[in-house]
Amino acid sequence: MTMKRGGTRRAVVTGASSGIGAATVRQLRAAGWDVVGVARREDRLAALAAETGASYVVADLTQQADVDALAAHLAETGPLHAVVNNAGGAKGLDSVEGSDAADWQWMFEVNVIAVKRVVSTLLPLLRDTVRAEGGGADIVTVTSIAGHVAYVGGGGYNAAKFAAHALTAVLRLELNGEPIRVIEIAPGMVHTEEFSLVRFGGDQARADAVYAEVPNPLSADDVAETIVHALGRPAHVDLDLIVVKPVAQSAPHLVAKGELRPRG
């Protein structure tokens, strides 16, 4: 039997202050969703809210008290139909031997433990909505192709995103029998304003070099469109895993530079 959905739906999007998160807020709002953006930087959230009509909650998802406060706000302000776990990031491109363990700890906190906190805390709200309204609910987690294919220098980021991929796969098994879709979006190279800048400790020249001469890396809007598409499928259709890369990228370590053209 096909599950029906109707009325205005509400989503939470983490990491909403920039990049893929902000683009997802914009596109969900354009698609008619109510959206709650979540991030640490209130000035950016406020600007996004003024632009789109979304609401927002300032929260550090590495702090359980902040996640609990987010859940309390959501419970007081209406039903919750979807959670988009987008917050994350990378630090460094060093070897396993030579990398800083503190960078690994940060990457596991933001890419794995924060997702676990959000899922554990907000899943009861999704279930409440399903009980009250029927239909289904959604948990979307943005991982990376770095969670599927290892590469030299990946180190802690590979490890964290492999863990996020595993978390998502296990969650899907655990929720079997419930009308809750578990969707993983695994982007390849996405040119955003901050990802590589954070990875390289604010070194703008090194961040820019990642994308130099790469023909048409993905944009934040490309990934946001993929997320909105997955959420918009009929409720009985679960796009379990979507890998999305620019045509110039065959693998994390294999990216074409210059014009793409046929050989021979």
CSV table of C-alpha atoms in Angstrom, one decimal:
chain,number,residue,atom,x,y,z
A,1,MET,CA,0.0,0.0,0.0
A,2,THR,CA,1.3,3.5,-0.9
A,3,MET,CA,1.7,5.8,2.1
A,4,LYS,CA,0.1,9.2,1.6
A,5,ARG,CA,1.4,12.5,2.6
A,6,GLY,CA,-0.4,15.8,2.7
A,7,GLY,CA,-0.2,19.3,4.1
A,8,THR,CA,2.8,21.4,4.9
A,9,ARG,CA,5.8,19.4,6.1
A,10,ARG,CA,8.5,20.6,8.4
A,11,ALA,CA,12.2,19.7,8.2
A,12,VAL,CA,15.3,20.4,10.3
A,13,VAL,CA,18.5,21.1,8.5
A,14,THR,CA,21.8,21.0,10.4
A,15,GLY,CA,24.9,22.9,9.3
A,16,ALA,CA,22.5,25.5,7.8
A,17,SER,CA,24.7,28.5,8.1
A,18,SER,CA,26.6,27.9,4.8
A,19,GLY,CA,27.2,25.6,1.9
A,20,ILE,CA,25.0,22.6,1.3
A,21,GLY,CA,23.0,23.3,4.5
A,22,ALA,CA,22.0,26.8,3.5
A,23,ALA,CA,21.3,25.7,-0.1
A,24,THR,CA,19.0,22.9,1.3
A,25,VAL,CA,17.1,25.4,3.4
A,26,ARG,CA,16.5,27.6,0.4
A,27,GLN,CA,15.4,24.8,-1.9
A,28,LEU,CA,13.1,23.1,0.7
A,29,ARG,CA,11.5,26.5,1.3
A,30,ALA,CA,11.0,26.9,-2.4
A,31,ALA,CA,9.4,23.5,-2.5
A,32,GLY,CA,6.9,24.5,0.1
A,33,TRP,CA,8.4,23.1,3.3
A,34,ASP,CA,8.6,24.7,6.7
A,35,VAL,CA,12.3,24.6,7.6
A,36,VAL,CA,14.2,25.0,10.8
A,37,GLY,CA,17.9,25.8,10.2
A,38,VAL,CA,20.4,24.8,12.8
A,39,ALA,CA,24.0,25.9,13.2
A,40,ARG,CA,26.3,27.8,15.6
A,41,ARG,CA,26.5,31.1,13.8
A,42,GLU,CA,23.4,33.1,14.6
A,43,ASP,CA,24.2,36.0,12.2
A,44,ARG,CA,24.2,33.7,9.2
A,45,LEU,CA,21.1,31.9,10.3
A,46,ALA,CA,19.2,35.2,10.9
A,47,ALA,CA,20.2,36.4,7.4
A,48,LEU,CA,19.0,33.1,5.9
A,49,ALA,CA,15.8,33.3,7.8
A,50,ALA,CA,15.2,36.8,6.5
A,51,GLU,CA,15.8,35.7,3.0
A,52,THR,CA,13.8,32.5,2.9
A,53,GLY,CA,11.2,32.7,5.7
A,54,ALA,CA,12.7,29.7,7.5
A,55,SER,CA,13.1,29.7,11.3
A,56,TYR,CA,16.3,28.8,13.1
A,57,VAL,CA,17.8,27.5,16.3
A,58,VAL,CA,21.4,28.2,17.3
A,59,ALA,CA,23.0,25.0,18.5
A,60,ASP,CA,26.3,23.3,18.8
A,61,LEU,CA,25.5,19.7,18.0
A,62,THR,CA,28.5,18.4,19.8
A,63,GLN,CA,26.7,19.5,23.0
A,64,GLN,CA,23.9,17.3,24.2
A,65,ALA,CA,22.3,20.2,26.1
A,66,ASP,CA,22.0,22.1,22.8
A,67,VAL,CA,20.4,19.1,21.0
A,68,ASP,CA,18.0,18.7,23.9
A,69,ALA,CA,17.0,22.4,23.6
A,70,LEU,CA,16.5,22.0,19.9
A,71,ALA,CA,14.2,19.0,20.5
A,72,ALA,CA,12.2,21.0,23.1
A,73,HIS,CA,11.8,23.9,20.7
A,74,LEU,CA,10.6,21.5,17.9
A,75,ALA,CA,8.1,19.8,20.2
A,76,GLU,CA,6.6,23.1,21.2
A,77,THR,CA,6.3,24.6,17.7
A,78,GLY,CA,4.8,21.8,15.6
A,79,PRO,CA,5.3,18.4,14.0
A,80,LEU,CA,8.6,17.2,12.5
A,81,HIS,CA,8.6,15.3,9.3
A,82,ALA,CA,12.2,15.2,8.2
A,83,VAL,CA,15.7,15.6,9.6
A,84,VAL,CA,18.6,16.5,7.3
A,85,ASN,CA,21.9,15.7,9.0
A,86,ASN,CA,24.2,17.9,7.0
A,87,ALA,CA,26.7,19.4,9.6
A,88,GLY,CA,30.2,18.0,9.2
A,89,GLY,CA,33.6,18.8,7.9
A,90,ALA,CA,37.3,17.8,7.4
A,91,LYS,CA,40.6,18.9,9.0
A,92,GLY,CA,43.9,18.2,7.4
A,93,LEU,CA,45.2,16.0,4.5
A,94,ASP,CA,48.0,14.3,6.4
A,95,SER,CA,49.0,10.7,6.7
A,96,VAL,CA,47.5,8.4,9.4
A,97,GLU,CA,51.0,8.4,11.1
A,98,GLY,CA,51.6,12.1,10.9
A,99,SER,CA,48.1,13.6,11.4
A,100,ASP,CA,46.9,15.3,14.6
A,101,ALA,CA,44.7,13.1,16.8
A,102,ALA,CA,42.9,16.3,17.9
A,103,ASP,CA,41.8,16.7,14.3
A,104,TRP,CA,40.5,13.2,14.2
A,105,GLN,CA,38.5,13.8,17.4
A,106,TRP,CA,36.9,16.9,16.0
A,107,MET,CA,36.0,15.0,12.8
A,108,PHE,CA,34.4,12.2,14.7
A,109,GLU,CA,32.5,14.6,16.9
A,110,VAL,CA,31.0,16.6,14.0
A,111,ASN,CA,30.5,13.9,11.4
A,112,VAL,CA,29.5,10.9,13.6
A,113,ILE,CA,28.7,11.6,17.2
A,114,ALA,CA,26.7,14.7,16.4
A,115,VAL,CA,24.6,12.7,13.9
A,116,LYS,CA,24.0,10.1,16.6
A,117,ARG,CA,23.0,12.8,19.1
A,118,VAL,CA,20.5,14.3,16.6
A,119,VAL,CA,19.0,11.0,15.5
A,120,SER,CA,18.6,9.7,19.1
A,121,THR,CA,17.0,12.9,20.3
A,122,LEU,CA,14.8,13.7,17.3
A,123,LEU,CA,13.6,10.3,16.3
A,124,PRO,CA,10.9,10.3,19.0
A,125,LEU,CA,9.5,13.5,17.4
A,126,LEU,CA,9.4,11.9,14.0
A,127,ARG,CA,7.5,8.9,15.4
A,128,ASP,CA,5.1,11.2,17.2
A,129,THR,CA,4.3,12.9,13.8
A,130,VAL,CA,3.7,9.6,12.1
A,131,ARG,CA,1.4,8.4,14.9
A,132,ALA,CA,-0.6,11.7,14.7
A,133,GLU,CA,-0.8,12.1,11.0
A,134,GLY,CA,-0.1,8.8,9.4
A,135,GLY,CA,2.2,8.7,6.4
A,136,GLY,CA,5.9,8.6,6.9
A,137,ALA,CA,9.0,10.5,8.0
A,138,ASP,CA,12.6,10.9,6.8
A,139,ILE,CA,16.1,10.9,8.1
A,140,VAL,CA,18.7,12.2,5.6
A,141,THR,CA,22.4,12.1,6.3
A,142,VAL,CA,24.9,13.8,4.1
A,143,THR,CA,28.1,11.7,4.1
A,144,SER,CA,30.7,11.7,1.3
A,145,ILE,CA,32.3,9.5,-1.2
A,146,ALA,CA,35.1,9.6,1.3
A,147,GLY,CA,32.9,7.3,3.3
A,148,HIS,CA,33.0,4.7,0.6
A,149,VAL,CA,36.5,4.9,-1.0
A,150,ALA,CA,39.7,5.5,0.9
A,151,TYR,CA,42.4,7.8,-0.5
A,152,VAL,CA,45.9,8.9,0.4
A,153,GLY,CA,45.6,11.8,2.9
A,154,GLY,CA,42.0,10.9,3.7
A,155,GLY,CA,42.9,9.5,7.2
A,156,GLY,CA,40.6,10.8,9.8
A,157,TYR,CA,38.0,12.1,7.3
A,158,ASN,CA,37.8,8.7,5.6
A,159,ALA,CA,37.4,7.1,9.0
A,160,ALA,CA,34.7,9.5,10.2
A,161,LYS,CA,32.7,9.3,7.0
A,162,PHE,CA,33.0,5.5,6.8
A,163,ALA,CA,31.6,5.6,10.3
A,164,ALA,CA,28.7,7.9,9.3
A,165,HIS,CA,27.9,5.6,6.4
A,166,ALA,CA,27.9,2.6,8.7
A,167,LEU,CA,25.7,4.4,11.3
A,168,THR,CA,23.2,5.2,8.5
A,169,ALA,CA,23.2,1.6,7.3
A,170,VAL,CA,22.6,0.2,10.8
A,171,LEU,CA,19.9,2.8,11.5
A,172,ARG,CA,18.0,1.7,8.3
A,173,LEU,CA,18.1,-1.9,9.6
A,174,GLU,CA,16.9,-0.9,13.1
A,175,LEU,CA,14.0,1.1,11.7
A,176,ASN,CA,12.8,-1.8,9.5
A,177,GLY,CA,9.1,-2.1,9.9
A,178,GLU,CA,8.6,1.6,10.6
A,179,PRO,CA,7.4,4.1,7.9
A,180,ILE,CA,10.6,6.1,8.3
A,181,ARG,CA,13.0,6.4,5.3
A,182,VAL,CA,16.7,6.5,6.0
A,183,ILE,CA,18.5,8.2,3.1
A,184,GLU,CA,22.2,8.7,2.6
A,185,ILE,CA,23.5,11.4,0.2
A,186,ALA,CA,27.2,10.9,-0.6
A,187,PRO,CA,28.6,13.8,-2.6
A,188,GLY,CA,32.0,13.9,-4.3
A,189,MET,CA,33.8,17.2,-5.0
A,190,VAL,CA,31.6,20.1,-4.0
A,191,HIS,CA,32.9,23.7,-4.4
A,192,THR,CA,31.7,25.6,-1.3
A,193,GLU,CA,33.0,28.6,0.4
A,194,GLU,CA,34.2,26.9,3.5
A,195,PHE,CA,34.8,23.1,3.2
A,196,SER,CA,38.4,23.2,2.0
A,197,LEU,CA,39.1,26.4,3.8
A,198,VAL,CA,38.4,24.7,7.1
A,199,ARG,CA,40.2,21.6,6.0
A,200,PHE,CA,43.4,23.6,5.4
A,201,GLY,CA,43.2,25.8,8.5
A,202,GLY,CA,42.2,29.0,6.7
A,203,ASP,CA,44.8,28.7,3.9
A,204,GLN,CA,42.8,30.3,1.1
A,205,ALA,CA,45.4,29.6,-1.6
A,206,ARG,CA,45.6,25.9,-0.7
A,207,ALA,CA,41.8,25.7,-0.6
A,208,ASP,CA,41.4,27.3,-4.0
A,209,ALA,CA,44.0,25.0,-5.5
A,210,VAL,CA,41.7,22.0,-4.8
A,211,TYR,CA,39.3,23.2,-7.4
A,212,ALA,CA,41.7,24.9,-9.8
A,213,GLU,CA,41.1,23.8,-13.5
A,214,VAL,CA,38.5,21.2,-12.4
A,215,PRO,CA,35.7,21.6,-15.0
A,216,ASN,CA,32.4,22.2,-13.1
A,217,PRO,CA,32.7,20.7,-9.7
A,218,LEU,CA,29.4,20.2,-7.9
A,219,SER,CA,27.8,23.2,-6.3
A,220,ALA,CA,25.9,23.3,-3.0
A,221,ASP,CA,22.7,23.7,-5.0
A,222,ASP,CA,23.4,20.5,-6.9
A,223,VAL,CA,23.5,18.5,-3.6
A,224,ALA,CA,20.6,20.4,-2.2
A,225,GLU,CA,18.5,19.6,-5.2
A,226,THR,CA,19.4,15.9,-4.8
A,227,ILE,CA,18.2,16.0,-1.1
A,228,VAL,CA,15.0,17.7,-2.0
A,229,HIS,CA,14.4,15.2,-4.8
A,230,ALA,CA,14.9,12.3,-2.4
A,231,LEU,CA,12.5,13.8,0.1
A,232,GLY,CA,9.9,14.4,-2.6
A,233,ARG,CA,9.6,10.8,-3.7
A,234,PRO,CA,6.4,8.9,-2.9
A,235,ALA,CA,6.6,7.9,0.7
A,236,HIS,CA,7.0,4.2,-0.1
A,237,VAL,CA,10.0,4.9,-2.3
A,238,ASP,CA,13.3,5.0,-0.4
A,239,LEU,CA,16.4,6.2,-2.3
A,240,ASP,CA,18.7,4.5,0.2
A,241,LEU,CA,22.0,5.7,-1.1
A,242,ILE,CA,22.6,8.5,-3.7
A,243,VAL,CA,26.2,9.0,-4.8
A,244,VAL,CA,26.6,12.3,-6.7
A,245,LYS,CA,29.8,13.4,-8.3
A,246,PRO,CA,30.9,15.9,-11.0
A,247,VAL,CA,31.6,14.2,-14.3
A,248,ALA,CA,35.2,15.3,-14.0
A,249,GLN,CA,35.6,13.1,-10.8
A,250,SER,CA,35.8,9.3,-11.1
A,251,ALA,CA,37.0,8.7,-7.5
A,252,PRO,CA,38.1,10.8,-4.6
A,253,HIS,CA,41.7,10.6,-5.9
A,254,LEU,CA,41.0,10.8,-9.7
A,255,VAL,CA,39.8,14.2,-10.9
A,256,ALA,CA,40.3,15.5,-14.4
A,257,LYS,CA,41.7,19.0,-14.9
A,258,GLY,CA,41.0,21.1,-18.0
A,259,GLU,CA,38.4,20.7,-20.7
A,260,LEU,CA,36.5,17.4,-20.9
A,261,ARG,CA,36.6,16.0,-24.4
A,262,PRO,CA,36.4,12.7,-26.2
A,263,ARG,CA,39.6,10.7,-26.8
A,264,GLY,CA,40.8,9.5,-30.2
